[in-house]
PDB file of C-alpha atoms in Angstrom:
ATOM      1  CA  MET A 632      66.899 135.968  81.183  1.00  0.00           C
ATOM      2  CA  CYS A 633      70.087 136.867  79.327  1.00  0.00           C
ATOM      3  CA  ILE A 634      71.663 138.153  82.573  1.00  0.00           C
ATOM      4  CA  TYR A 635      70.693 134.901  84.311  1.00  0.00           C
ATOM      5  CA  ASP A 636      72.324 132.873  81.518  1.00  0.00           C
ATOM      6  CA  ASP A 637      75.509 134.935  81.747  1.00  0.00           C
ATOM      7  CA  LEU A 638      75.673 134.442  85.494  1.00  0.00           C
ATOM      8  CA  LYS A 639      75.068 130.741  85.149  1.00  0.00           C
ATOM      9  CA  LYS A 640      77.762 130.479  82.436  1.00  0.00           C
ATOM     10  CA  LYS A 641      80.255 132.417  84.584  1.00  0.00           C
ATOM     11  CA  GLU A 642      79.476 130.270  87.571  1.00  0.00           C
ATOM     12  CA  HIS A 643      80.089 127.091  85.503  1.00  0.00           C
ATOM     13  CA  GLU A 644      83.396 128.512  84.246  1.00  0.00           C
ATOM     14  CA  ASN A 645      84.521 129.250  87.739  1.00  0.00           C
ATOM     15  CA  PHE A 646      83.522 125.763  88.820  1.00  0.00           C
ATOM     16  CA  LEU A 647      85.668 124.232  86.024  1.00  0.00           C
ATOM     17  CA  LYS A 648      88.582 126.506  86.918  1.00  0.00           C
ATOM     18  CA  ASN A 649      88.387 125.400  90.586  1.00  0.00           C
ATOM     19  CA  ILE A 650      88.406 121.748  89.481  1.00  0.00           C
ATOM     20  CA  LYS A 651      91.471 122.283  87.230  1.00  0.00           C
ATOM     21  CA  LYS A 652      93.202 124.199  90.025  1.00  0.00           C
ATOM     22  CA  GLU A 653      92.535 121.399  92.557  1.00  0.00           C
ATOM     23  CA  ASN A 654      93.750 118.779  90.069  1.00  0.00           C
ATOM     24  CA  PHE A 655      96.940 120.761  89.451  1.00  0.00           C
ATOM     25  CA  ILE A 656      97.601 121.160  93.215  1.00  0.00           C
ATOM     26  CA  VAL A 657      97.097 117.430  93.773  1.00  0.00           C
ATOM     27  CA  LEU A 658      99.386 116.512  90.842  1.00  0.00           C
ATOM     28  CA  PHE A 659     102.008 119.013  91.983  1.00  0.00           C
ATOM     29  CA  TRP A 660     102.184 117.581  95.487  1.00  0.00           C
ATOM     30  CA  LYS A 661     102.277 114.007  94.182  1.00  0.00           C
ATOM     31  CA  VAL A 662     105.330 114.854  92.093  1.00  0.00           C
ATOM     32  CA  ALA A 663     106.889 116.999  94.789  1.00  0.00           C
ATOM     33  CA  ILE A 664     106.658 114.238  97.416  1.00  0.00           C
ATOM     34  CA  LEU A 665     108.295 111.747  95.029  1.00  0.00           C
ATOM     35  CA  VAL A 666     111.084 114.155  94.027  1.00  0.00           C
ATOM     36  CA  CYS A 667     111.798 115.100  97.651  1.00  0.00           C
ATOM     37  CA  PHE A 668     111.932 111.414  98.647  1.00  0.00           C
ATOM     38  CA  ILE A 669     114.451 110.667  95.836  1.00  0.00           C
ATOM     39  CA  LEU A 670     116.581 113.723  96.681  1.00  0.00           C
ATOM     40  CA  ILE A 671     116.632 112.932 100.426  1.00  0.00           C
ATOM     41  CA  TRP A 672     117.486 109.309  99.659  1.00  0.00           C
ATOM     42  CA  GLU A 673     120.336 110.253  97.339  1.00  0.00           C
ATOM     43  CA  LEU A 674     121.679 112.912  99.748  1.00  0.00           C
ATOM     44  CA  SER A 675     121.545 110.542 102.666  1.00  0.00           C
ATOM     45  CA  ALA A 676     123.538 107.945 100.674  1.00  0.00           C
ATOM     46  CA  LYS A 677     126.145 110.499  99.518  1.00  0.00           C
ATOM     47  CA  MET A 678     126.625 111.949 103.022  1.00  0.00           C
ATOM     48  CA  GLY A 679     126.960 108.520 104.588  1.00  0.00           C
ATOM     49  CA  TRP A 680     123.839 108.811 106.710  1.00  0.00           C
ATOM     50  CA  ILE A 681     122.635 105.451 105.404  1.00  0.00           C
ATOM     51  CA  ASN A 682     124.602 102.400 104.245  1.00  0.00           C
ATOM     52  CA  GLN A 683     124.513 102.354 100.402  1.00  0.00           C
ATOM     53  CA  PHE A 684     125.340  98.654 100.410  1.00  0.00           C
ATOM     54  CA  ILE A 685     122.035  97.889 102.205  1.00  0.00           C
ATOM     55  CA  THR A 686     119.737 100.671 100.913  1.00  0.00           C
ATOM     56  CA  SER A 687     121.447 101.488  97.584  1.00  0.00           C
ATOM     57  CA  SER A 688     120.723 104.951  96.146  1.00  0.00           C
ATOM     58  CA  PRO A 689     118.734 106.433  93.235  1.00  0.00           C
ATOM     59  CA  SER A 690     121.923 107.060  91.196  1.00  0.00           C
ATOM     60  CA  ARG A 691     123.178 103.517  91.680  1.00  0.00           C
ATOM     61  CA  ILE A 692     119.721 102.100  90.876  1.00  0.00           C
ATOM     62  CA  PHE A 693     119.611 104.222  87.682  1.00  0.00           C
ATOM     63  CA  LYS A 694     123.052 102.968  86.662  1.00  0.00           C
ATOM     64  CA  THR A 695     121.954  99.343  87.270  1.00  0.00           C
ATOM     65  CA  ILE A 696     118.869  99.818  85.110  1.00  0.00           C
ATOM     66  CA  VAL A 697     120.982 101.308  82.313  1.00  0.00           C
ATOM     67  CA  ASP A 698     123.352  98.354  82.558  1.00  0.00           C
ATOM     68  CA  LEU A 699     120.435  95.895  82.356  1.00  0.00           C
ATOM     69  CA  ILE A 700     119.144  97.692  79.238  1.00  0.00           C
ATOM     70  CA  LYS A 701     122.580  97.523  77.608  1.00  0.00           C
ATOM     71  CA  THR A 702     122.730  93.758  78.136  1.00  0.00           C
ATOM     72  CA  ASN A 703     119.267  93.417  76.466  1.00  0.00           C
ATOM     73  CA  GLY A 704     118.035  91.363  79.363  1.00  0.00           C
ATOM     74  CA  LEU A 705     115.703  93.819  81.035  1.00  0.00           C
ATOM     75  CA  TYR A 706     113.023  93.853  78.400  1.00  0.00           C
ATOM     76  CA  ASN A 707     112.705  90.076  78.457  1.00  0.00           C
ATOM     77  CA  HIS A 708     112.317  90.051  82.286  1.00  0.00           C
ATOM     78  CA  ILE A 709     109.656  92.793  82.137  1.00  0.00           C
ATOM     79  CA  PHE A 710     107.784  91.019  79.335  1.00  0.00           C
ATOM     80  CA  ILE A 711     107.795  87.667  81.115  1.00  0.00           C
ATOM     81  CA  THR A 712     106.498  89.075  84.400  1.00  0.00           C
ATOM     82  CA  THR A 713     103.895  91.330  82.685  1.00  0.00           C
ATOM     83  CA  PHE A 714     102.657  88.466  80.502  1.00  0.00           C
ATOM     84  CA  GLU A 715     102.257  86.180  83.530  1.00  0.00           C
ATOM     85  CA  THR A 716     100.462  88.913  85.457  1.00  0.00           C
ATOM     86  CA  VAL A 717      98.042  89.752  82.623  1.00  0.00           C
ATOM     87  CA  MET A 718      97.322  86.031  82.144  1.00  0.00           C
ATOM     88  CA  GLY A 719      96.710  85.444  85.848  1.00  0.00           C
ATOM     89  CA  PHE A 720      94.668  88.696  86.169  1.00  0.00           C
ATOM     90  CA  SER A 721      92.476  87.823  83.162  1.00  0.00           C
ATOM     91  CA  ILE A 722      91.817  84.212  84.157  1.00  0.00           C
ATOM     92  CA  GLY A 723      91.271  85.121  87.795  1.00  0.00           C
ATOM     93  CA  THR A 724      88.833  87.921  86.944  1.00  0.00           C
ATOM     94  CA  ILE A 725      86.818  85.833  84.482  1.00  0.00           C
ATOM     95  CA  LEU A 726      86.618  82.705  86.649  1.00  0.00           C
ATOM     96  CA  GLY A 727      86.004  84.735  89.835  1.00  0.00           C
ATOM     97  CA  THR A 728      83.120  86.650  88.183  1.00  0.00           C
ATOM     98  CA  ILE A 729      81.564  83.437  86.793  1.00  0.00           C
ATOM     99  CA  ILE A 730      81.748  81.733  90.192  1.00  0.00           C
ATOM    100  CA  ALA A 731      80.261  84.832  91.876  1.00  0.00           C
ATOM    101  CA  MET A 732      77.364  84.681  89.377  1.00  0.00           C
ATOM    102  CA  ILE A 733      76.787  81.033  90.235  1.00  0.00           C
ATOM    103  CA  LEU A 734      76.796  81.813  93.948  1.00  0.00           C
ATOM    104  CA  TRP A 735      74.254  84.622  93.370  1.00  0.00           C
ATOM    105  CA  TRP A 736      72.093  82.247  91.302  1.00  0.00           C
ATOM    106  CA  SER A 737      72.019  79.577  94.048  1.00  0.00           C
ATOM    107  CA  ASP A 738      71.542  80.816  97.618  1.00  0.00           C
ATOM    108  CA  ARG A 739      71.975  77.299  98.925  1.00  0.00           C
ATOM    109  CA  LEU A 740      75.313  76.840  97.228  1.00  0.00           C
ATOM    110  CA  ALA A 741      76.452  80.240  98.517  1.00  0.00           C
ATOM    111  CA  LYS A 742      75.629  79.230 102.112  1.00  0.00           C
ATOM    112  CA  ILE A 743      77.433  75.885 101.669  1.00  0.00           C
ATOM    113  CA  LEU A 744      80.642  77.430 100.204  1.00  0.00           C
ATOM    114  CA  ASP A 745      80.756  80.539 102.420  1.00  0.00           C
ATOM    115  CA  PRO A 746      82.976  79.019 105.227  1.00  0.00           C
ATOM    116  CA  TYR A 747      85.315  77.450 102.655  1.00  0.00           C
ATOM    117  CA  LEU A 748      85.773  80.795 100.849  1.00  0.00           C
ATOM    118  CA  VAL A 749      86.561  82.504 104.179  1.00  0.00           C
ATOM    119  CA  VAL A 750      89.147  79.852 105.051  1.00  0.00           C
ATOM    120  CA  LEU A 751      90.759  79.972 101.600  1.00  0.00           C
ATOM    121  CA  ASN A 752      90.902  83.744 101.698  1.00  0.00           C
ATOM    122  CA  ALA A 753      92.686  83.682 105.070  1.00  0.00           C
ATOM    123  CA  LEU A 754      95.092  80.876 104.121  1.00  0.00           C
ATOM    124  CA  PRO A 755      98.702  82.061 103.490  1.00  0.00           C
ATOM    125  CA  LYS A 756      99.005  80.986  99.859  1.00  0.00           C
ATOM    126  CA  VAL A 757     102.836  80.848  99.976  1.00  0.00           C
ATOM    127  CA  ALA A 758     102.423  77.770 102.151  1.00  0.00           C
ATOM    128  CA  LEU A 759     100.984  75.958  99.106  1.00  0.00           C
ATOM    129  CA  GLY A 760     104.079  76.843  97.021  1.00  0.00           C
ATOM    130  CA  PRO A 761     105.895  73.459  97.386  1.00  0.00           C
ATOM    131  CA  VAL A 762     102.680  71.568  96.739  1.00  0.00           C
ATOM    132  CA  ILE A 763     101.935  73.647  93.620  1.00  0.00           C
ATOM    133  CA  ILE A 764     105.453  73.019  92.285  1.00  0.00           C
ATOM    134  CA  VAL A 765     104.982  69.224  92.723  1.00  0.00           C
ATOM    135  CA  TRP A 766     101.621  69.384  90.961  1.00  0.00           C
ATOM    136  CA  ALA A 767     102.431  71.756  88.082  1.00  0.00           C
ATOM    137  CA  GLY A 768     106.216  71.546  87.846  1.00  0.00           C
ATOM    138  CA  ALA A 769     108.822  74.311  88.072  1.00  0.00           C
ATOM    139  CA  GLY A 770     107.539  76.516  85.294  1.00  0.00           C
ATOM    140  CA  MET A 771     105.000  79.118  84.239  1.00  0.00           C
ATOM    141  CA  GLY A 772     102.141  76.780  85.186  1.00  0.00           C
ATOM    142  CA  SER A 773     103.102  76.982  88.872  1.00  0.00           C
ATOM    143  CA  ILE A 774     103.318  80.773  88.709  1.00  0.00           C
ATOM    144  CA  LEU A 775      99.843  81.089  87.163  1.00  0.00           C
ATOM    145  CA  ILE A 776      98.335  78.683  89.693  1.00  0.00           C
ATOM    146  CA  MET A 777      99.943  80.666  92.517  1.00  0.00           C
ATOM    147  CA  THR A 778      98.496  83.885  91.060  1.00  0.00           C
ATOM    148  CA  LEU A 779      95.004  82.354  90.768  1.00  0.00           C
ATOM    149  CA  ALA A 780      95.238  81.007  94.312  1.00  0.00           C
ATOM    150  CA  ILE A 781      95.856  84.489  95.654  1.00  0.00           C
ATOM    151  CA  SER A 782      93.509  86.518  93.411  1.00  0.00           C
ATOM    152  CA  ILE A 783      90.502  84.385  92.567  1.00  0.00           C
ATOM    153  CA  VAL A 784      88.978  84.061  96.096  1.00  0.00           C
ATOM    154  CA  ALA A 785      89.174  87.842  96.667  1.00  0.00           C
ATOM    155  CA  THR A 786      87.552  88.385  93.239  1.00  0.00           C
ATOM    156  CA  ILE A 787      84.685  85.980  94.079  1.00  0.00           C
ATOM    157  CA  ILE A 788      84.035  87.628  97.441  1.00  0.00           C
ATOM    158  CA  GLY A 789      84.216  91.146  96.071  1.00  0.00           C
ATOM    159  CA  VAL A 790      82.018  90.554  93.033  1.00  0.00           C
ATOM    160  CA  TYR A 791      79.478  88.405  94.965  1.00  0.00           C
ATOM    161  CA  SER A 792      79.192  91.132  97.649  1.00  0.00           C
ATOM    162  CA  GLY A 793      78.469  93.599  94.845  1.00  0.00           C
ATOM    163  CA  PHE A 794      75.701  91.402  93.513  1.00  0.00           C
ATOM    164  CA  MET A 795      74.132  91.097  96.966  1.00  0.00           C
ATOM    165  CA  GLN A 796      74.155  94.859  97.569  1.00  0.00           C
ATOM    166  CA  VAL A 797      71.774  95.594  94.695  1.00  0.00           C
ATOM    167  CA  GLU A 798      68.622  97.390  95.963  1.00  0.00           C
ATOM    168  CA  GLU A 799      65.907  94.904  96.805  1.00  0.00           C
ATOM    169  CA  GLU A 800      63.252  97.246  95.446  1.00  0.00           C
ATOM    170  CA  LYS A 801      64.616  96.843  91.885  1.00  0.00           C
ATOM    171  CA  ILE A 802      64.393  93.061  92.109  1.00  0.00           C
ATOM    172  CA  ILE A 803      60.948  93.120  93.608  1.00  0.00           C
ATOM    173  CA  LEU A 804      59.765  95.436  90.805  1.00  0.00           C
ATOM    174  CA  LEU A 805      61.066  93.052  88.151  1.00  0.00           C
ATOM    175  CA  LYS A 806      59.474  90.095  89.925  1.00  0.00           C
ATOM    176  CA  THR A 807      56.081  91.835  89.824  1.00  0.00           C
ATOM    177  CA  PHE A 808      56.410  91.809  86.006  1.00  0.00           C
ATOM    178  CA  ASN A 809      57.165  88.058  86.087  1.00  0.00           C
ATOM    179  CA  ALA A 810      60.779  88.592  85.091  1.00  0.00           C
ATOM    180  CA  THR A 811      62.905  85.454  85.002  1.00  0.00           C
ATOM    181  CA  LYS A 812      66.027  85.077  87.151  1.00  0.00           C
ATOM    182  CA  MET A 813      68.223  85.617  84.074  1.00  0.00           C
ATOM    183  CA  GLN A 814      66.297  88.860  83.284  1.00  0.00           C
ATOM    184  CA  ILE A 815      66.660  90.056  86.864  1.00  0.00           C
ATOM    185  CA  PHE A 816      70.384  89.476  86.717  1.00  0.00           C
ATOM    186  CA  SER A 817      70.948  91.023  83.274  1.00  0.00           C
ATOM    187  CA  LYS A 818      68.615  94.036  83.791  1.00  0.00           C
ATOM    188  CA  ALA A 819      69.188  94.909  87.431  1.00  0.00           C
ATOM    189  CA  VAL A 820      71.903  92.996  89.321  1.00  0.00           C
ATOM    190  CA  PHE A 821      74.788  93.069  86.836  1.00  0.00           C
ATOM    191  CA  PRO A 822      74.366  96.738  85.621  1.00  0.00           C
ATOM    192  CA  SER A 823      74.062  97.914  89.260  1.00  0.00           C
ATOM    193  CA  SER A 824      77.244  96.024  90.228  1.00  0.00           C
ATOM    194  CA  ILE A 825      79.543  97.488  87.561  1.00  0.00           C
ATOM    195  CA  GLU A 826      81.371  99.759  89.991  1.00  0.00           C
ATOM    196  CA  ASN A 827      81.834  96.866  92.487  1.00  0.00           C
ATOM    197  CA  ILE A 828      83.212  94.665  89.728  1.00  0.00           C
ATOM    198  CA  ILE A 829      85.661  97.425  88.671  1.00  0.00           C
ATOM    199  CA  ASN A 830      86.778  97.794  92.350  1.00  0.00           C
ATOM    200  CA  ALA A 831      87.343  94.076  92.407  1.00  0.00           C
ATOM    201  CA  LEU A 832      89.443  94.413  89.269  1.00  0.00           C
ATOM    202  CA  LYS A 833      91.568  97.143  90.875  1.00  0.00           C
ATOM    203  CA  ILE A 834      92.207  94.908  93.884  1.00  0.00           C
ATOM    204  CA  ASN A 835      92.886  91.931  91.593  1.00  0.00           C
ATOM    205  CA  VAL A 836      95.618  93.873  89.790  1.00  0.00           C
ATOM    206  CA  GLY A 837      97.696  94.127  92.959  1.00  0.00           C
ATOM    207  CA  LEU A 838      96.984  90.518  94.058  1.00  0.00           C
ATOM    208  CA  SER A 839      98.000  89.268  90.579  1.00  0.00           C
ATOM    209  CA  TRP A 840     101.356  91.018  90.862  1.00  0.00           C
ATOM    210  CA  VAL A 841     101.870  89.567  94.341  1.00  0.00           C
ATOM    211  CA  GLY A 842     101.048  86.076  93.045  1.00  0.00           C
ATOM    212  CA  VAL A 843     103.384  86.286  90.084  1.00  0.00           C
ATOM    213  CA  ILE A 844     106.310  87.649  92.106  1.00  0.00           C
ATOM    214  CA  MET A 845     105.771  84.983  94.784  1.00  0.00           C
ATOM    215  CA  GLY A 846     105.707  82.328  92.042  1.00  0.00           C
ATOM    216  CA  GLU A 847     108.856  83.703  90.432  1.00  0.00           C
ATOM    217  CA  PHE A 848     110.575  83.702  93.839  1.00  0.00           C
ATOM    218  CA  LEU A 849     109.930  79.937  94.026  1.00  0.00           C
ATOM    219  CA  VAL A 850     110.517  78.573  90.534  1.00  0.00           C
ATOM    220  CA  SER A 851     111.327  81.120  87.827  1.00  0.00           C
ATOM    221  CA  LYS A 852     114.621  81.580  86.056  1.00  0.00           C
ATOM    222  CA  GLU A 853     113.548  84.827  84.395  1.00  0.00           C
ATOM    223  CA  GLY A 854     111.322  87.774  85.249  1.00  0.00           C
ATOM    224  CA  LEU A 855     111.457  90.644  87.703  1.00  0.00           C
ATOM    225  CA  GLY A 856     110.929  88.312  90.628  1.00  0.00           C
ATOM    226  CA  TYR A 857     113.927  86.248  89.521  1.00  0.00           C
ATOM    227  CA  LEU A 858     116.044  89.422  89.273  1.00  0.00           C
ATOM    228  CA  ILE A 859     115.144  90.373  92.833  1.00  0.00           C
ATOM    229  CA  VAL A 860     115.897  86.877  94.218  1.00  0.00           C
ATOM    230  CA  TYR A 861     119.140  86.575  92.247  1.00  0.00           C
ATOM    231  CA  GLY A 862     120.290  89.977  93.420  1.00  0.00           C
ATOM    232  CA  SER A 863     119.668  89.024  97.077  1.00  0.00           C
ATOM    233  CA  GLN A 864     121.515  85.719  96.637  1.00  0.00           C
ATOM    234  CA  VAL A 865     124.712  87.406  95.293  1.00  0.00           C
ATOM    235  CA  PHE A 866     124.300  90.339  97.738  1.00  0.00           C
ATOM    236  CA  ASN A 867     123.808  92.814  94.922  1.00  0.00           C
ATOM    237  CA  LEU A 868     121.360  95.152  96.601  1.00  0.00           C
ATOM    238  CA  ASP A 869     121.491  97.609  93.656  1.00  0.00           C
ATOM    239  CA  LEU A 870     119.959  94.873  91.478  1.00  0.00           C
ATOM    240  CA  VAL A 871     117.336  94.103  94.118  1.00  0.00           C
ATOM    241  CA  MET A 872     116.313  97.760  94.459  1.00  0.00           C
ATOM    242  CA  ALA A 873     116.365  98.222  90.657  1.00  0.00           C
ATOM    243  CA  GLY A 874     114.016  95.229  90.296  1.00  0.00           C
ATOM    244  CA  VAL A 875     111.699  96.725  92.951  1.00  0.00           C
ATOM    245  CA  VAL A 876     111.621 100.127  91.206  1.00  0.00           C
ATOM    246  CA  ILE A 877     110.930  98.615  87.791  1.00  0.00           C
ATOM    247  CA  LEU A 878     108.240  96.369  89.249  1.00  0.00           C
ATOM    248  CA  SER A 879     106.587  99.352  90.963  1.00  0.00           C
ATOM    249  CA  ALA A 880     106.612 101.306  87.694  1.00  0.00           C
ATOM    250  CA  VAL A 881     105.110  98.517  85.604  1.00  0.00           C
ATOM    251  CA  ALA A 882     102.502  97.642  88.239  1.00  0.00           C
ATOM    252  CA  GLY A 883     101.574 101.349  88.505  1.00  0.00           C
ATOM    253  CA  ILE A 884     101.023 101.548  84.731  1.00  0.00           C
ATOM    254  CA  MET A 885      98.811  98.478  84.808  1.00  0.00           C
ATOM    255  CA  TYR A 886      96.797  99.914  87.694  1.00  0.00           C
ATOM    256  CA  PHE A 887      96.322 103.253  85.871  1.00  0.00           C
ATOM    257  CA  LEU A 888      95.095 101.373  82.758  1.00  0.00           C
ATOM    258  CA  VAL A 889      92.433  99.643  84.897  1.00  0.00           C
ATOM    259  CA  SER A 890      91.494 103.035  86.416  1.00  0.00           C
ATOM    260  CA  PHE A 891      91.218 104.501  82.913  1.00  0.00           C
ATOM    261  CA  LEU A 892      88.972 101.566  81.945  1.00  0.00           C
ATOM    262  CA  GLU A 893      86.906 102.234  85.058  1.00  0.00           C
ATOM    263  CA  LYS A 894      86.204 105.837  84.064  1.00  0.00           C
ATOM    264  CA  LYS A 895      85.206 104.873  80.523  1.00  0.00           C
ATOM    265  CA  ILE A 896      82.878 102.119  81.677  1.00  0.00           C
ATOM    266  CA  ILE A 897      81.215 104.143  84.399  1.00  0.00           C
ATOM    267  CA  LYS A 898      80.770 107.104  81.986  1.00  0.00           C
ATOM    268  CA  TYR A 899      79.215 104.752  79.405  1.00  0.00           C
ATOM    269  CA  ASN A 900      77.064 103.007  82.025  1.00  0.00           C
TER     270      ASN A 900
END
């Protein structure tokens, strides 16, 4: 018995070592690809293989970011865009989940609204930009509405699909015990759909950033979207690329926060 326990313990330790090794290899190549891309980009710009005026270069982008920090304007632009994204993400997620719950509750309503959801999901939301500006004015309200227009439909469809994928056997079992519809939803449907809801959140993060940047392109006088548009208007491609790099970094941080939340919720669930 003791020998069996030792073998089992050793096998478990080897399993953990293999996982750590695999994680290290994946992380190494992630960093290596990024570093190689930056080095090739910088070398190509220095050697004249690409036009720095059009593509900029990592060193020029870094200098532009440092200049923005020195003028104390960068933090305000990041805060404005992040605040708008978090607001749009939160409102879109909450409203989308509530509407998905209502659709699950009423099959008739779901059948009635299904074609409208499909059309709204396929509609290019940027086409509504001028109308939204007239309705809500040239301010943060328009940006939030644009963000909701892009993210809420995808959230509804994703969460509702998760609700409908719950195993029918679980629902039938609860019905045999005379469970109410609310009990079926709270005891079977919602807990079984946690992963689908988290996946919808991860999609919603990207869509919220798209909505905010599109809104800032149209009406904003501050934010990362404004920096990018302003840079293109004055042909300062270094500023444009700096805005894109900063935007990518902040969006990546927000995505990793949602992924971290996903791991905690799934582990708890």
